[in-house]
């Protein structure tokens, strides 16, 4: 019987098991937003997971909105990632790069020339951004011109090529959590009147055109997508999430992607508080391999695999704190707890110093 420990093929990527590492922003890149040797050690420690999805990785300078997030658009960044992919592969793992553009979830302090960040529409997010030194209010972003969209798509395509050059097994397009693509997808942040705004067909157009370009460049069997239909993270929502995301999922079927990575619920909020959404409907609609994520433990993940509700399960907090999570699951061993104080700071502390089980 299939379970979490069974191998799985996601497009062109062969996984040793169905335990996937969720993308986790850790803010430890070096000067020039270059991946470091410490990051290579962190990912190498977690290579027994069937697949690692990297932390969100900006595709271009304008795509940054947090301090010390590693990019994939300069030669130095590609060289840094190469050390990481080599370390993970040498340890027997697989790794894909999560391609990211934050859109309006940024600040002029992060932007080349100190200009406002871009977004589908000039709508300021509620809340504040940490610029590396202090908290500042978000600003009103500049709405992208229709004529700028091909250049944006080209940046995603180039980043996907760069990821392949860096030795990744594939890429994941980050279309969730309130960042640029999600700002296009969901109705509250997209008030465009061109072909990229309005009904769900238009709001989904940017994601689908990015996939057209990326799949042509690196192969659809090495490309995945992350969606998070109801997360309120970064101040946005959709008036009809079920309709929007059923439409998007149907469209994804025509690409033959390596996987769809579905982030359920609302961050760390308890499941009772989640905006209702029928995830089983997306499972039924989607014809490819499905990774499901959020709030799974060993038992519920096993159940999801055994019943066919998912092909793989992604774990964030558990893999953050337990580099050998696969072995701990196998042995039914106890788990380390994450140190939330050290999520985004602390260098090696709370990063590469979580204990492994002793042999
Ligand atoms: C937490 C902090 C910073 C970024 C996401 C990339 O939610 C993120 C992120 C999460 O997808």
Coordinates of C-alpha atoms and ligand atoms in Angstrom, one line a residue:
X1 CA 0.0 0.0 0.0
X2 CA 1.2 3.5 -0.8
X3 CA 2.3 5.6 2.1
X4 CA 4.4 8.6 2.9
X5 CA 7.6 6.5 2.5
X6 CA 6.8 5.3 -1.0
X7 CA 8.6 6.8 -4.0
X8 CA 6.8 9.2 -6.3
X9 CA 7.5 10.7 -9.7
X10 CA 6.5 14.4 -10.1
X11 CA 6.9 15.0 -13.9
X12 CA 10.6 14.5 -14.5
X13 CA 11.5 14.5 -10.8
X14 CA 11.9 11.2 -8.9
X15 CA 11.3 11.5 -5.2
X16 CA 12.5 8.9 -2.7
X17 CA 9.4 9.5 -0.5
X18 CA 6.4 11.7 -0.3
X19 CA 7.6 14.0 2.4
X20 CA 8.2 17.5 0.9
X21 CA 9.8 20.5 2.5
X22 CA 7.6 23.6 2.2
X23 CA 9.2 26.8 1.1
X24 CA 10.3 28.7 4.2
X25 CA 11.6 32.3 4.2
X26 CA 14.6 32.5 6.5
X27 CA 16.3 35.8 5.6
X28 CA 19.9 34.6 5.8
X29 CA 21.3 35.4 2.3
X30 CA 24.6 37.2 2.1
X31 CA 25.7 40.4 0.5
X32 CA 24.1 41.0 -2.9
X33 CA 21.3 38.6 -1.8
X34 CA 23.6 35.7 -2.6
X35 CA 23.0 32.2 -1.1
X36 CA 25.6 31.3 1.5
X37 CA 27.5 28.2 2.5
X38 CA 25.4 28.2 5.7
X39 CA 22.3 27.9 3.6
X40 CA 23.8 25.0 1.7
X41 CA 24.4 23.3 5.1
X42 CA 20.7 23.9 6.1
X43 CA 19.3 22.4 2.9
X44 CA 21.8 19.5 2.9
X45 CA 20.7 18.6 6.4
X46 CA 17.1 18.3 5.1
X47 CA 17.9 16.3 1.9
X48 CA 16.3 13.1 3.1
X49 CA 12.9 14.7 2.4
X50 CA 11.7 13.5 -1.0
X51 CA 11.7 17.0 -2.3
X52 CA 12.9 20.4 -1.0
X53 CA 11.1 23.5 -2.2
X54 CA 13.4 26.4 -1.6
X55 CA 12.5 29.5 0.3
X56 CA 10.8 32.1 -1.9
X57 CA 13.5 33.5 -4.3
X58 CA 13.1 36.8 -6.1
X59 CA 13.3 36.7 -9.9
X60 CA 14.5 40.3 -10.3
X61 CA 15.6 43.2 -8.1
X62 CA 12.1 44.6 -8.0
X63 CA 10.8 41.3 -6.6
X64 CA 12.3 41.8 -3.2
X65 CA 10.3 42.9 -0.1
X66 CA 12.2 41.4 2.8
X67 CA 15.7 41.7 4.0
X68 CA 18.3 39.0 3.0
X69 CA 16.1 37.0 0.6
X70 CA 18.3 35.1 -1.9
X71 CA 17.7 36.0 -5.6
X72 CA 18.2 34.1 -8.8
X73 CA 19.0 36.8 -11.3
X74 CA 22.8 37.5 -10.9
X75 CA 25.7 35.3 -11.7
X76 CA 26.8 35.3 -8.1
X77 CA 23.4 34.2 -6.9
X78 CA 23.3 31.4 -9.5
X79 CA 26.8 30.3 -8.3
X80 CA 25.6 30.4 -4.7
X81 CA 22.6 28.2 -5.5
X82 CA 24.8 25.8 -7.4
X83 CA 26.6 24.9 -4.2
X84 CA 23.2 24.3 -2.6
X85 CA 21.9 22.0 -5.3
X86 CA 25.2 20.1 -5.4
X87 CA 25.0 19.6 -1.6
X88 CA 21.4 18.4 -1.7
X89 CA 22.1 16.1 -4.7
X90 CA 25.2 14.7 -3.0
X91 CA 23.0 13.8 -0.1
X92 CA 20.5 12.0 -2.3
X93 CA 17.8 14.7 -2.3
X94 CA 15.9 16.7 -4.9
X95 CA 15.4 20.5 -4.9
X96 CA 13.3 22.9 -6.8
X97 CA 13.5 26.7 -6.7
X98 CA 10.5 28.7 -5.7
X99 CA 10.3 31.7 -8.0
X100 CA 8.9 34.9 -6.4
X101 CA 8.0 38.4 -7.0
X102 CA 6.4 40.2 -4.0
X103 CA 4.6 42.9 -6.0
X104 CA 3.2 45.5 -3.6
X105 CA 4.4 43.7 -0.5
X106 CA 7.6 45.8 -0.7
X107 CA 8.8 49.3 0.0
X108 CA 10.8 51.9 -2.0
X109 CA 13.7 51.1 0.4
X110 CA 14.0 47.7 -1.4
X111 CA 13.4 49.0 -4.9
X112 CA 16.1 50.1 -7.4
X113 CA 16.0 53.9 -7.6
X114 CA 13.8 54.1 -4.5
X115 CA 10.6 54.1 -6.5
X116 CA 7.3 52.5 -5.4
X117 CA 6.8 48.8 -5.9
X118 CA 4.6 47.5 -8.7
X119 CA 1.3 45.7 -8.5
X120 CA -1.8 45.0 -10.6
X121 CA -3.5 48.1 -9.3
X122 CA -2.5 51.1 -7.2
X123 CA -4.0 49.8 -3.9
X124 CA -2.0 50.1 -0.7
X125 CA -1.9 47.1 1.5
X126 CA -2.8 47.5 5.2
X127 CA 0.1 47.0 7.5
X128 CA 3.8 47.5 7.8
X129 CA 7.0 46.2 6.2
X130 CA 10.3 45.4 7.9
X131 CA 12.9 47.1 5.8
X132 CA 15.9 45.6 7.6
X133 CA 16.2 48.4 10.1
X134 CA 12.7 49.4 11.0
X135 CA 9.0 48.9 10.4
X136 CA 7.5 51.2 7.8
X137 CA 4.0 51.6 6.5
X138 CA 3.4 50.0 3.1
X139 CA 3.1 52.5 0.3
X140 CA 0.7 52.8 -2.6
X141 CA 2.2 50.7 -5.4
X142 CA 2.3 51.7 -9.1
X143 CA 0.0 49.7 -11.4
X144 CA 1.9 47.8 -14.0
X145 CA 1.3 49.1 -17.6
X146 CA -0.1 46.4 -19.9
X147 CA 3.0 47.0 -22.0
X148 CA 5.2 45.9 -19.1
X149 CA 3.7 42.5 -18.7
X150 CA 5.8 40.8 -21.4
X151 CA 8.9 42.0 -19.7
X152 CA 7.7 40.7 -16.3
X153 CA 7.0 37.3 -17.9
X154 CA 10.4 37.3 -19.5
X155 CA 11.9 37.8 -16.0
X156 CA 10.1 34.7 -14.8
X157 CA 11.4 32.7 -17.8
X158 CA 14.9 33.9 -17.3
X159 CA 14.8 33.1 -13.6
X160 CA 13.6 29.5 -14.5
X161 CA 16.5 29.2 -16.9
X162 CA 18.8 30.5 -14.2
X163 CA 17.5 27.9 -11.8
X164 CA 18.2 25.1 -14.3
X165 CA 21.7 26.5 -14.8
X166 CA 22.1 26.4 -11.0
X167 CA 21.4 22.7 -11.0
X168 CA 17.8 22.7 -9.6
X169 CA 15.5 19.8 -10.5
X170 CA 12.8 22.2 -11.4
X171 CA 11.0 25.3 -10.2
X172 CA 7.8 26.3 -8.4
X173 CA 6.0 29.4 -9.4
X174 CA 4.8 31.1 -6.2
X175 CA 1.3 32.2 -7.0
X176 CA 0.1 32.3 -3.4
X177 CA 0.3 34.2 -0.1
X178 CA -0.6 37.6 -1.4
X179 CA 2.4 38.2 -3.6
X180 CA 2.4 39.6 -7.2
X181 CA 0.7 36.7 -9.0
X182 CA -1.8 36.3 -6.2
X183 CA -2.5 40.0 -6.3
X184 CA -3.5 39.5 -10.0
X185 CA -5.5 36.3 -9.2
X186 CA -7.7 37.6 -6.3
X187 CA -10.4 40.1 -6.9
X188 CA -9.7 42.5 -4.0
X189 CA -6.2 43.5 -5.3
X190 CA -7.0 43.5 -9.1
X191 CA -9.0 46.3 -10.4
X192 CA -7.5 46.3 -13.9
X193 CA -9.5 47.1 -16.9
X194 CA -7.2 45.5 -19.5
X195 CA -6.9 41.8 -20.4
X196 CA -5.3 41.0 -17.0
X197 CA -8.2 42.2 -14.8
X198 CA -11.9 41.8 -14.3
X199 CA -13.3 38.2 -14.5
X200 CA -11.4 35.2 -13.3
X201 CA -10.3 34.4 -16.8
X202 CA -8.5 37.7 -17.0
X203 CA -7.1 37.6 -13.5
X204 CA -5.6 34.2 -14.2
X205 CA -4.0 35.3 -17.4
X206 CA -0.7 36.5 -16.0
X207 CA -0.1 33.1 -14.2
X208 CA -1.0 31.2 -17.3
X209 CA 1.2 33.3 -19.6
X210 CA 4.1 32.9 -17.1
X211 CA 3.5 29.1 -17.3
X212 CA 3.5 29.2 -21.1
X213 CA 6.9 30.9 -21.1
X214 CA 8.4 28.8 -18.3
X215 CA 7.2 25.5 -19.6
X216 CA 8.5 26.3 -23.1
X217 CA 11.9 27.2 -21.6
X218 CA 12.5 24.4 -19.1
X219 CA 9.8 21.8 -19.7
X220 CA 6.4 21.5 -18.0
X221 CA 7.7 18.3 -16.3
X222 CA 10.0 20.5 -14.2
X223 CA 7.6 23.2 -13.3
X224 CA 5.1 23.4 -10.4
X225 CA 2.7 26.0 -9.0
X226 CA 1.8 27.0 -5.5
X227 CA -1.7 28.3 -4.8
X228 CA -3.3 29.4 -1.5
X229 CA -6.9 30.1 -2.2
X230 CA -8.0 31.7 1.0
X231 CA -5.1 33.0 2.9
X232 CA -5.6 36.6 4.1
X233 CA -1.9 37.0 4.5
X234 CA -0.8 40.3 2.9
X235 CA -4.2 41.9 3.0
X236 CA -6.2 40.4 0.1
X237 CA -9.1 38.2 -0.6
X238 CA -11.3 36.9 -3.4
X239 CA -15.0 37.5 -3.6
X240 CA -15.5 34.0 -5.0
X241 CA -12.5 31.9 -4.2
X242 CA -14.1 28.6 -5.0
X243 CA -14.9 29.7 -8.6
X244 CA -11.6 31.5 -9.1
X245 CA -9.4 28.6 -8.0
X246 CA -11.5 25.9 -9.7
X247 CA -11.0 27.9 -12.9
X248 CA -7.3 28.2 -12.3
X249 CA -6.9 24.5 -11.5
X250 CA -8.8 23.5 -14.6
X251 CA -6.5 25.6 -16.7
X252 CA -3.4 24.1 -15.0
X253 CA -4.5 20.7 -16.4
X254 CA -3.5 21.6 -19.9
X255 CA 0.2 22.1 -19.0
X256 CA 1.1 18.7 -17.6
X257 CA 3.0 20.3 -14.8
X258 CA 5.3 18.3 -12.4
X259 CA 2.9 19.2 -9.5
X260 CA 0.4 21.6 -7.9
X261 CA 1.3 22.6 -4.4
X262 CA -1.9 23.5 -2.6
X263 CA -1.5 25.6 0.6
X264 CA -4.7 25.1 2.6
X265 CA -6.1 27.3 5.3
X266 CA -4.7 30.5 6.7
X267 CA -1.2 30.3 7.9
X268 CA -0.9 29.3 11.6
X269 CA -4.5 30.0 12.3
X270 CA -6.4 27.0 13.8
X271 CA -8.4 25.0 11.2
X272 CA -11.7 26.1 12.9
X273 CA -11.0 29.7 11.9
X274 CA -10.2 28.9 8.2
X275 CA -12.4 30.6 5.5
X276 CA -14.4 27.6 4.2
X277 CA -13.0 26.2 1.0
X278 CA -13.6 22.9 -0.7
X279 CA -10.1 21.6 -1.4
X280 CA -11.4 18.1 -2.3
X281 CA -13.0 19.8 -5.3
X282 CA -9.6 21.0 -6.5
X283 CA -8.3 17.5 -6.0
X284 CA -11.1 16.1 -8.2
X285 CA -10.5 18.7 -10.9
X286 CA -6.8 18.5 -11.0
X287 CA -5.4 15.7 -13.3
X288 CA -1.8 15.9 -12.1
X289 CA 0.2 15.3 -9.0
X290 CA -1.0 17.2 -5.9
X291 CA 1.1 18.2 -2.9
X292 CA -1.0 19.4 0.0
X293 CA 0.2 21.5 2.9
X294 CA -0.5 23.0 6.3
X295 CA -1.2 21.6 9.7
X296 CA -0.5 18.0 8.7
X297 CA 1.1 15.6 11.3
X298 CA 2.4 12.1 10.6
X299 CA -1.0 10.5 11.1
X300 CA -3.1 12.9 9.0
X301 CA -0.4 12.9 6.3
X302 CA -0.4 9.1 6.1
X303 CA -4.1 9.1 5.9
X304 CA -4.1 11.7 3.1
X305 CA -1.7 9.6 1.1
X306 CA -3.4 6.3 1.8
X307 CA -6.8 7.6 0.8
X308 CA -5.5 9.3 -2.3
X309 CA -6.4 12.8 -1.1
X310 CA -2.8 13.8 -1.9
X311 CA 0.2 12.5 -3.7
X312 CA 2.6 14.1 -1.3
X313 CA 2.5 16.3 1.8
X314 CA 4.6 19.3 2.4
X315 CA 5.8 20.1 6.0
X316 CA 7.2 23.5 7.0
X317 CA 7.5 23.9 10.7
X318 CA 8.2 20.2 11.3
X319 CA 11.1 20.1 8.7
X320 CA 12.4 23.4 9.9
X321 CA 12.9 21.9 13.4
X322 CA 13.6 18.3 12.4
X323 CA 16.2 18.0 9.6
X324 CA 15.8 14.2 9.9
X325 CA 11.9 14.3 9.9
X326 CA 11.7 11.3 7.5
X327 CA 13.7 9.1 10.0
X328 CA 11.8 10.4 13.0
X329 CA 8.5 9.6 11.2
X330 CA 9.8 6.1 10.4
X331 CA 10.8 5.4 14.0
X332 CA 7.8 7.2 15.5
X333 CA 10.4 9.3 17.4
X334 CA 9.7 12.6 19.2
X335 CA 10.0 15.9 17.4
X336 CA 12.0 19.0 18.1
X337 CA 9.9 22.2 18.5
X338 CA 10.7 25.2 16.2
X339 CA 12.3 28.2 17.8
X340 CA 10.1 31.0 16.4
X341 CA 12.4 33.7 17.8
X342 CA 15.0 32.5 15.3
X343 CA 12.8 32.2 12.2
X344 CA 14.3 35.3 10.4
X345 CA 17.4 36.0 12.5
X346 CA 20.1 34.2 14.4
X347 CA 22.3 32.9 11.5
X348 CA 23.1 29.3 12.5
X349 CA 21.0 29.4 15.7
X350 CA 17.6 28.0 15.1
X351 CA 18.7 27.2 11.6
X352 CA 21.4 24.5 11.3
X353 CA 21.7 23.6 15.0
X354 CA 18.5 21.5 15.4
X355 CA 19.6 18.1 16.7
X356 CA 19.3 14.9 14.7
X357 CA 18.3 11.7 16.3
X358 CA 21.3 9.8 17.6
X359 CA 22.0 6.6 15.7
Ligands
LIG1 C1 6.9 34.6 5.8 C2 7.7 35.7 5.9 C3 8.2 36.2 4.7 C4 7.8 35.7 3.5 C5 5.2 33.4 1.9 C6 7.3 34.0 1.1 O1 4.3 33.5 2.8 C7 6.5 34.0 2.1 C8 6.9 34.6 3.4 C9 6.5 34.1 4.6 O2 5.0 32.8 0.9

